[in-house]
XYZ file of C-alpha atoms in Angstrom:
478
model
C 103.055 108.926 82.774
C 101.172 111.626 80.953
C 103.679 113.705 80.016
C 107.210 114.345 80.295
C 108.860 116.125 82.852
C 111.973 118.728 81.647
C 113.640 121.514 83.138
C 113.928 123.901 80.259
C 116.989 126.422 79.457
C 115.235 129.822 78.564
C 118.164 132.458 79.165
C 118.592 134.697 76.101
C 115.413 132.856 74.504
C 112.345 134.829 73.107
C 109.043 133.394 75.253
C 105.966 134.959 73.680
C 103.381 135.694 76.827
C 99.700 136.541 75.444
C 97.507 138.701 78.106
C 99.136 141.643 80.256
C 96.848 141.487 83.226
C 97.676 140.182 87.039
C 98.114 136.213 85.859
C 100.545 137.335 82.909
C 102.607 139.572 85.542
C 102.760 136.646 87.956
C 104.098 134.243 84.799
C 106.399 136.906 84.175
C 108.346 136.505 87.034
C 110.012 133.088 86.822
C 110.871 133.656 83.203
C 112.664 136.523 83.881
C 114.728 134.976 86.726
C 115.234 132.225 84.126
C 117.157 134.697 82.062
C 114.170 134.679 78.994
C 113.437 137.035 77.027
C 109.786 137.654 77.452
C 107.338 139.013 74.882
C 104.190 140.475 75.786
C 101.456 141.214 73.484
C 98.186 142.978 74.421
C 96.453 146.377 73.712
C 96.366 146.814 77.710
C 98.662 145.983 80.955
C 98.314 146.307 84.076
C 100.947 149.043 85.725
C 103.634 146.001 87.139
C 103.910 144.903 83.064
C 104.078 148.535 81.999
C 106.775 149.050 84.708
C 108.578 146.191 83.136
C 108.844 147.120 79.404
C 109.685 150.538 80.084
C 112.614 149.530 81.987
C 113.592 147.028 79.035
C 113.089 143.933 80.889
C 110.105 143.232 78.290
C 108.789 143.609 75.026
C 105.279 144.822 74.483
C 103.433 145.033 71.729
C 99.820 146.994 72.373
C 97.911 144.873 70.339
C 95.657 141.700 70.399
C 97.145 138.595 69.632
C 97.746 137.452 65.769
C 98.597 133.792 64.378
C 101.711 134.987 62.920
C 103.055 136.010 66.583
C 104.019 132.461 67.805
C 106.673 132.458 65.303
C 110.123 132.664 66.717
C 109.448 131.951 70.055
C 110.786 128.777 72.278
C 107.379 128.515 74.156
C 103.853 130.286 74.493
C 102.028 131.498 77.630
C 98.606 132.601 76.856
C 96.892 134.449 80.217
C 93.983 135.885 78.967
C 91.600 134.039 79.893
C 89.693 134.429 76.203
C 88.306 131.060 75.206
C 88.306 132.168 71.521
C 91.960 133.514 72.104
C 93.308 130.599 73.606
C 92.086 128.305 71.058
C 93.606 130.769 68.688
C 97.186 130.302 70.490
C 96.723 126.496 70.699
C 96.265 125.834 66.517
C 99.140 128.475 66.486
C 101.445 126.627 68.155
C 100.202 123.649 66.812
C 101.178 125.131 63.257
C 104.358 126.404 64.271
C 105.266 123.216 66.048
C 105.945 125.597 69.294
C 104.423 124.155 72.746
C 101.663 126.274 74.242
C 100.625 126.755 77.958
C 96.984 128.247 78.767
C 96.606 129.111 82.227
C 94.034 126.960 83.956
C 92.868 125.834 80.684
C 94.139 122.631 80.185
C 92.348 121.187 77.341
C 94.272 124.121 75.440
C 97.799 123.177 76.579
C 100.663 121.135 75.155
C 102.900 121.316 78.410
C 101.623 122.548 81.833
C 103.787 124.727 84.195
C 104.061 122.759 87.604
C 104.483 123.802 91.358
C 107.915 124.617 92.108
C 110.552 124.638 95.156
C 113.404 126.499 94.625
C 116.691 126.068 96.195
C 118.725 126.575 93.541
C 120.221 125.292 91.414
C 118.077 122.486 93.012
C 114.734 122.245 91.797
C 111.828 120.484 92.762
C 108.516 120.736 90.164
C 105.479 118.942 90.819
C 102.565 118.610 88.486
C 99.392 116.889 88.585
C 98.691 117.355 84.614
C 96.369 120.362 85.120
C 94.042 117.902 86.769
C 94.559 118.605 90.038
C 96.750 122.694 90.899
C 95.755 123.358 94.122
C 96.834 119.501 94.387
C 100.224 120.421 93.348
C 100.569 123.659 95.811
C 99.924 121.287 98.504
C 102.455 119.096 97.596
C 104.673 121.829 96.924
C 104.531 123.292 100.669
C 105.207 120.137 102.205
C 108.266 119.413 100.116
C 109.200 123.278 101.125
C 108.815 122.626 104.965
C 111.290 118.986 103.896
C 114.426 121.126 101.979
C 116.625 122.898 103.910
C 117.520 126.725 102.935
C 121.237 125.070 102.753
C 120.171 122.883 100.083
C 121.015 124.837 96.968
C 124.683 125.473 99.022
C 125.026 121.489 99.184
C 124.604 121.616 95.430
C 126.879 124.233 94.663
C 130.094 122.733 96.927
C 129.272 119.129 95.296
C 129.548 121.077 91.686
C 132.418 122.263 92.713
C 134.206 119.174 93.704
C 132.295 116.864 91.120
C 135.274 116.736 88.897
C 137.823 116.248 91.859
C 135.574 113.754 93.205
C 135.667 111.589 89.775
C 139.371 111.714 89.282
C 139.897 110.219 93.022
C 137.568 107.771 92.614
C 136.973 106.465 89.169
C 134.882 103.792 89.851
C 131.466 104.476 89.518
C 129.581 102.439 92.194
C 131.987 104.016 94.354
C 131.377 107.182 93.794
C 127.821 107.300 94.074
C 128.544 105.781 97.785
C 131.076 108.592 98.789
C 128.133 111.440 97.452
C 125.400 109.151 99.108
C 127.307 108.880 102.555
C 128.436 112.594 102.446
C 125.016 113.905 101.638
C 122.753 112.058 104.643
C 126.487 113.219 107.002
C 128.022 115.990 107.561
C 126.927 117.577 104.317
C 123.117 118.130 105.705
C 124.692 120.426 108.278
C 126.506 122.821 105.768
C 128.585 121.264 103.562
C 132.248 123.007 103.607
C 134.584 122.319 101.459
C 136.824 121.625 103.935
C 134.057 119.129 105.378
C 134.345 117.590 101.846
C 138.133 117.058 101.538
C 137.919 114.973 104.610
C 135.393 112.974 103.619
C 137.435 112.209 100.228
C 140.695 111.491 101.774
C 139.128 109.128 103.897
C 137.056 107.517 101.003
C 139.921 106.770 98.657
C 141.791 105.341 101.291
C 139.626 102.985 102.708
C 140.506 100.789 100.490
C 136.572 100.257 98.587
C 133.138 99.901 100.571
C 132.027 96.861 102.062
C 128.411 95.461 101.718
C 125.660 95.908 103.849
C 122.595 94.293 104.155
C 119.062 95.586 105.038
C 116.504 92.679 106.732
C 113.827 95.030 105.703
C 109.681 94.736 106.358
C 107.533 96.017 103.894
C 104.462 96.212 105.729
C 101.057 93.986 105.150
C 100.958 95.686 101.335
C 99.998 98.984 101.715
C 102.843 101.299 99.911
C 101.927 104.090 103.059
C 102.529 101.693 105.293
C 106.317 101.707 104.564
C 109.024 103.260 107.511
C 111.017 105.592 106.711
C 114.006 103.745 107.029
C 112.547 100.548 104.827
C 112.378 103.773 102.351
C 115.823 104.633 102.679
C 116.988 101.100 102.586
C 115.030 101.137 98.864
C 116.862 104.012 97.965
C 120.547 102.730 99.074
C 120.502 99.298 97.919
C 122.124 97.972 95.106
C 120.371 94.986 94.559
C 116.709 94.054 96.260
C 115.836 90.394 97.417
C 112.390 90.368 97.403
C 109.345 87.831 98.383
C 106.746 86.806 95.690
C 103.966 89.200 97.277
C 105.779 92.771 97.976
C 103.672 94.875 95.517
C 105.020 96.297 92.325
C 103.590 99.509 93.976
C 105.984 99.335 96.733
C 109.374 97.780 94.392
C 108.576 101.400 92.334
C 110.089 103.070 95.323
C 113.751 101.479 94.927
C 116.575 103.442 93.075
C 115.737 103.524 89.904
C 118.956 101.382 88.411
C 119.096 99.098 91.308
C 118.479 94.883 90.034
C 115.604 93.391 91.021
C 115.363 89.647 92.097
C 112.601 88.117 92.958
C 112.893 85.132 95.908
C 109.840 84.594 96.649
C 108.544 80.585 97.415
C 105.710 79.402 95.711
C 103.969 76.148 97.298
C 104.728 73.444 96.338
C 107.903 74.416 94.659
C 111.654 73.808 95.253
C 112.599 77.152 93.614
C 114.406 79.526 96.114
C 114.435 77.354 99.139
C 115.525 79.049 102.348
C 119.106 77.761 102.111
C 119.454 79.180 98.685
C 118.203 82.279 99.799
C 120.499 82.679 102.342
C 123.602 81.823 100.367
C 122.915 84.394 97.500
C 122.844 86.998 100.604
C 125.762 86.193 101.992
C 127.414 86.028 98.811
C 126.216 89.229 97.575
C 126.677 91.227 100.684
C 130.311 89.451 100.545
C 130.862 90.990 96.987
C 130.458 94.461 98.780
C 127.074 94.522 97.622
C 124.466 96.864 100.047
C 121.423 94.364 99.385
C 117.610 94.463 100.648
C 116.253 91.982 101.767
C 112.555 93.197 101.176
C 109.626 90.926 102.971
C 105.851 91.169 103.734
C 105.139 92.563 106.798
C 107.476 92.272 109.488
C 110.811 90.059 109.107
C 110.992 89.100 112.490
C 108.122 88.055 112.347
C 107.074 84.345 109.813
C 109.585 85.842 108.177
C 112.825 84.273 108.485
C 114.737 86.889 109.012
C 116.039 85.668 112.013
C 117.485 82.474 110.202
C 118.838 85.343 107.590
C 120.547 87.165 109.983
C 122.211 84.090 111.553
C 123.499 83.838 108.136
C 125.087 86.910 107.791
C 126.259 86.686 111.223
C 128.608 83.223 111.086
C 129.984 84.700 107.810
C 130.848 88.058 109.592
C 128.881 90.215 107.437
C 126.930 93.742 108.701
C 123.657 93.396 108.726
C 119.849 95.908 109.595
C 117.073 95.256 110.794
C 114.373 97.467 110.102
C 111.158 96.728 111.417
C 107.558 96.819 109.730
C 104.222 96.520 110.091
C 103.118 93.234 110.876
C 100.112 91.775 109.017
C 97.905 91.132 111.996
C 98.214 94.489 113.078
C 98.057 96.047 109.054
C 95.015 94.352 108.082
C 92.977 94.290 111.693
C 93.440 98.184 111.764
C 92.628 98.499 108.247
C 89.664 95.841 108.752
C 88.656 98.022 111.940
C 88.892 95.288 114.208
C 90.635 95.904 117.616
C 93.216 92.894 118.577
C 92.799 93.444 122.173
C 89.762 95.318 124.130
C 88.975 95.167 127.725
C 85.945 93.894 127.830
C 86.648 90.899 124.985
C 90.415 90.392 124.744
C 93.523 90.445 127.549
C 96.241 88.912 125.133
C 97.129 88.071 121.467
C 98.663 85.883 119.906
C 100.434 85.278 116.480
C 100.807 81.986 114.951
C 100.943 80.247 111.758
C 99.233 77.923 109.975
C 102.090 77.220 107.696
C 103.799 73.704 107.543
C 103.177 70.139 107.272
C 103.001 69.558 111.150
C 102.681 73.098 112.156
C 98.998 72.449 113.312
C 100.264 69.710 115.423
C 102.894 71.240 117.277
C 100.690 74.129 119.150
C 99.438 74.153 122.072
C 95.507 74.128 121.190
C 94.341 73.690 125.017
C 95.690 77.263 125.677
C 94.613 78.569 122.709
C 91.391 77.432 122.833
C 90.445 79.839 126.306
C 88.196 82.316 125.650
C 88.956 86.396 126.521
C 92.099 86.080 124.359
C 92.676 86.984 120.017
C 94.409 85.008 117.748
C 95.661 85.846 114.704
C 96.422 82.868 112.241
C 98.964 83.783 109.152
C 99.104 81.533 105.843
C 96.359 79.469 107.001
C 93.994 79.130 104.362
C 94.291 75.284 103.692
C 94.242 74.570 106.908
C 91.197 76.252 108.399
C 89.345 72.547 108.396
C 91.896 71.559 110.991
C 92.100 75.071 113.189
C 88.313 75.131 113.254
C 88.635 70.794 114.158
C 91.510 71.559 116.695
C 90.221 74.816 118.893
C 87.000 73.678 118.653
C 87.937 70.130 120.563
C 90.003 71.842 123.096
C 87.038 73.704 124.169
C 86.845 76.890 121.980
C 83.512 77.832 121.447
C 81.732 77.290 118.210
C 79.875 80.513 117.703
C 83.129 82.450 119.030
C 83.402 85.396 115.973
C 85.752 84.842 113.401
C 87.030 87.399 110.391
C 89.191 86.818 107.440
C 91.145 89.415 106.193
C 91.790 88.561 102.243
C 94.419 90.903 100.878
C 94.256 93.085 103.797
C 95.270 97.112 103.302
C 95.175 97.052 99.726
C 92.543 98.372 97.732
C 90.561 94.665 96.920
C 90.821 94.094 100.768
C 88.333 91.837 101.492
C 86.781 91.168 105.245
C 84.167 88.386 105.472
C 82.828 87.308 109.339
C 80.915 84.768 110.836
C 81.924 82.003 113.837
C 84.441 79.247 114.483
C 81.914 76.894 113.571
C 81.252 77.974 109.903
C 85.162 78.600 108.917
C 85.609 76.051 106.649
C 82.509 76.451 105.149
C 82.679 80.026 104.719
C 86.260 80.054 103.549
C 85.059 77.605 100.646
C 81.879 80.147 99.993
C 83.090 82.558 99.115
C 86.613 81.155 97.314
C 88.846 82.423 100.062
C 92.622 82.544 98.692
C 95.882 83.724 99.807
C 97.011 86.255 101.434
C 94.686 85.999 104.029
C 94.585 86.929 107.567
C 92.207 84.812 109.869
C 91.340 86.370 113.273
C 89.834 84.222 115.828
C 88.078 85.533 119.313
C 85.427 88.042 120.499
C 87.153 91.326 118.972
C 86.186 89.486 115.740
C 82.617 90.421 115.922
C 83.777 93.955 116.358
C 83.456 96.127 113.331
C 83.973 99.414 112.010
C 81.255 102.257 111.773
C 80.305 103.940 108.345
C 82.670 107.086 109.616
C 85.192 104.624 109.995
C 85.708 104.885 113.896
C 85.846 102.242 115.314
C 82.354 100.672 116.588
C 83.109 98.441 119.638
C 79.816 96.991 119.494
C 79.482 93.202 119.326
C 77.684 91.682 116.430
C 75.402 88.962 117.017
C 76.609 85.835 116.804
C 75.282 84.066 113.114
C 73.024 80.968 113.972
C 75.354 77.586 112.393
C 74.839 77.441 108.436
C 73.269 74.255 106.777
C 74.884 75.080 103.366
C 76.699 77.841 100.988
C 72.823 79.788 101.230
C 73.130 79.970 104.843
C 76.703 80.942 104.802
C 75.949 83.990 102.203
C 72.714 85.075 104.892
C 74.824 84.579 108.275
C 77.643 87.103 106.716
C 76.675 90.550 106.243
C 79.309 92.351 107.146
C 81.621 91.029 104.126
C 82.828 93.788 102.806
């Protein structure tokens, strides 16, 4: 974080503004519905600034701009547009210990004046540093089409009742519930008081708030990836239960206060077995606890949700599901490979690699017929045996394979080539986990340099003889 964001309390406080042309008059504006008490110095002004000080509203001295006149003021707008001036105004303010704005000159600023949306007293400000205005206005007008004009009327009634709303329910956790609750109900449609009082009566005598738990899918990595509800369920929860490789990117989004537990299983060790997993759920949704239960991808899906809601079910406890994006469909979109075509593919299907006898339990005669994708999860020590096993059910050996390493994120990494070189190719080029293996004709399919899809078919790579070969037969690793 570059700097650090305030909301600043200007009524009745002198604001020195240097410049009186069009940009000072539109700076102006906001501190005087702020309540400030602007002063402009300049030997000329346009007629709107004139208009001002001979009304009172501002102070205007017809000058140019002297060291001594940052004294005394709360903050300094410079909107001259004078490189000399502005550097003057910066070692002013620097002196005086008084922090300096200069308009689109942000090498010359000590705090920046960001994009606002006003509903007030809500206030939402945006700022991109000075790097990056036009940036910020963007941001600003989608955040403006989001608020409702009711918003700053929501504030008000809940400032009115905040007090009221304490001294019924003390408790804290509570509280924060009966505001949460009333906010995303009735409250987004107007907020009466009398609205309110119903909502409180029926809070404080309901005895407290029973836990809830959210099954939630985070998507294959990608923080844009995320629903909206998975979003919401970040911002409700109290606690979040989540696997070893949800990103840090995507735990920034939770509620700032909420605790953080990791449960993710690392191979080969004990820690945070399923069972153990699903007790501390139970038990914390039990303690009235609204928990998220935060997983890669989809949690229906290798995910063990199902065996987590089964869980929460035989203990009684409410439980969510909300769906995500599923790796093979995150990271074959992102790799710009279709899963199904109709002149390659008529069906998919998703299976794991995963487990001691998890090779030897699937039906590899079906799987190995051709016109059909499938896409392998946590496979990577096992592509020896997937290559061995759909190979001697039939599966051609230069049918196209890609592997999808880290798949959505920025370091995504797609390297191709056939059934045939898969374990030799994995051990190339140091293949590791999370990977994504996709098997079948839409394979060879790539993406063009416009990033369209291009539903061309590459030719099939002649069998490698060693690592050499395996480096030649793979050009489109990206």
């Amino acid at each position: 974080m570059r700097a650090y964001p305030a909301f600043l309390e200007l009524r009745d406080r002198p604001v020195l503004v240097v410049g009186a042309g069009p940009v000072a008059l539109r700076k102006l504006t906001p501190l005087l519905a702020a309540g400030a008490k602007p002063v402009v110095v300049a030997p000329e002004a346009v007629p709107g600034i004139e208009d001002l000080a001979r009304a009172g509203d501002v102070q205007w001295h017809r000058r140019r701009f002297r060291a001594g006149d940052v004294a005394g003021h709360w903050l300094v707008i410079n909107a001259c547009g004078a490189p000399g001036v502005a550097a003057a105004v910066r070692r002013a303010g620097e002196r005086e210990r008084v922090f300096v704005n200069s308009v689109d000159d942000p090498e010359r600023c000590s705090f920046t004046v960001p994009a606002v949306v006003d509903r007030d007293p809500v206030m939402v400000a945006i700022s991109s540093a000075g790097t990056a205005p036009v940036l910020a206005r963007r941001i600003r007008e989608r955040i403006e089409a989001m608020l409702p004009a009711s918003t700053g009327a929501l504030a008000r009634t809940a400032g009115r009742w905040r007090a009221r709303v304490a001294g019924t329910l003390p408790d804290g956790a509570a509280r924060r519930r009966f505001w949460e609750r009333w906010f995303d109900g009735a409250g987004v449609h107007g907020g009466a008081d009398a609205e309110l009082q119903e909502a409180l009566v029926e809070a404080a005598g309901s005895g407290g708030d029973t836990g809830v738990a959210w099954l939630v899918g985070a998507g294959p990595g990608d923080p844009g990836l995320l629903t909206l509800k998975a979003l919401q369920a970040l911002q409700d929860a109290d606690v979040i239960l989540h696997d070893r490789l949800v990103s840090d990117d995507i735990l920034g989004l939770a509620r700032r206060d909420a605790e953080r537990v990791s449960v993710g299983k690392v191979p080969g060790c004990r820690d945070n077995s399923q069972a153990s997993i699903n007790a501390r759920l139970v038990a914390l949704v039990a303690d009235g606890k609204r928990v998220c239960r935060l997983k890669g991808g989809d949690p229906f899906v290798f995910g063990r949700g199902g065996e987590e809601a089964e869980a929460l079910d035989a203990a009684g406890l409410p439980y969510v599901v909300v769906p995500g994006i599923t790796a093979a469909l995150g990271c074959a979109a992102a790799a710009g490979i279709p899963l199904t075509h109709r002149d390659a593919a008529q069906s998919l299907t998703l299976l794991t690699g995963h487990g001691r006898d998890a090779v030897d339990r699937i039906d590899w005669a079906a799987l190995a017929r051709g016109r059909q994708t499938l896409a392998i999860y946590m496979g990577v020590q096992r592509f020896p045996d997937l290559m061995q096993k759909l190979t001697a059910h039939g599966r051609a050996a230069d049918t196209p394979v890609a592997i999808i390493e880290r798949g959505t994120l920025p370091t995504q990494r797609v390297l191709r080539g056939t059934l045939g070189q898969l374990a030799l190719l994995a051990s190339a080029h140091r293949v590791e986990a999370p990977a994504l293996l996709i098997v079948g004709e839409v394979a060879g399919y790539g993406a063009s340099r416009t990033g369209a899809p291009d539903l061309r078919p590459r030719r099939a790579a002649p069998s490698p003889t060693s690592e050499s070969a395996i480096n030649r037969a793979t050009p489109g690793s990206t």
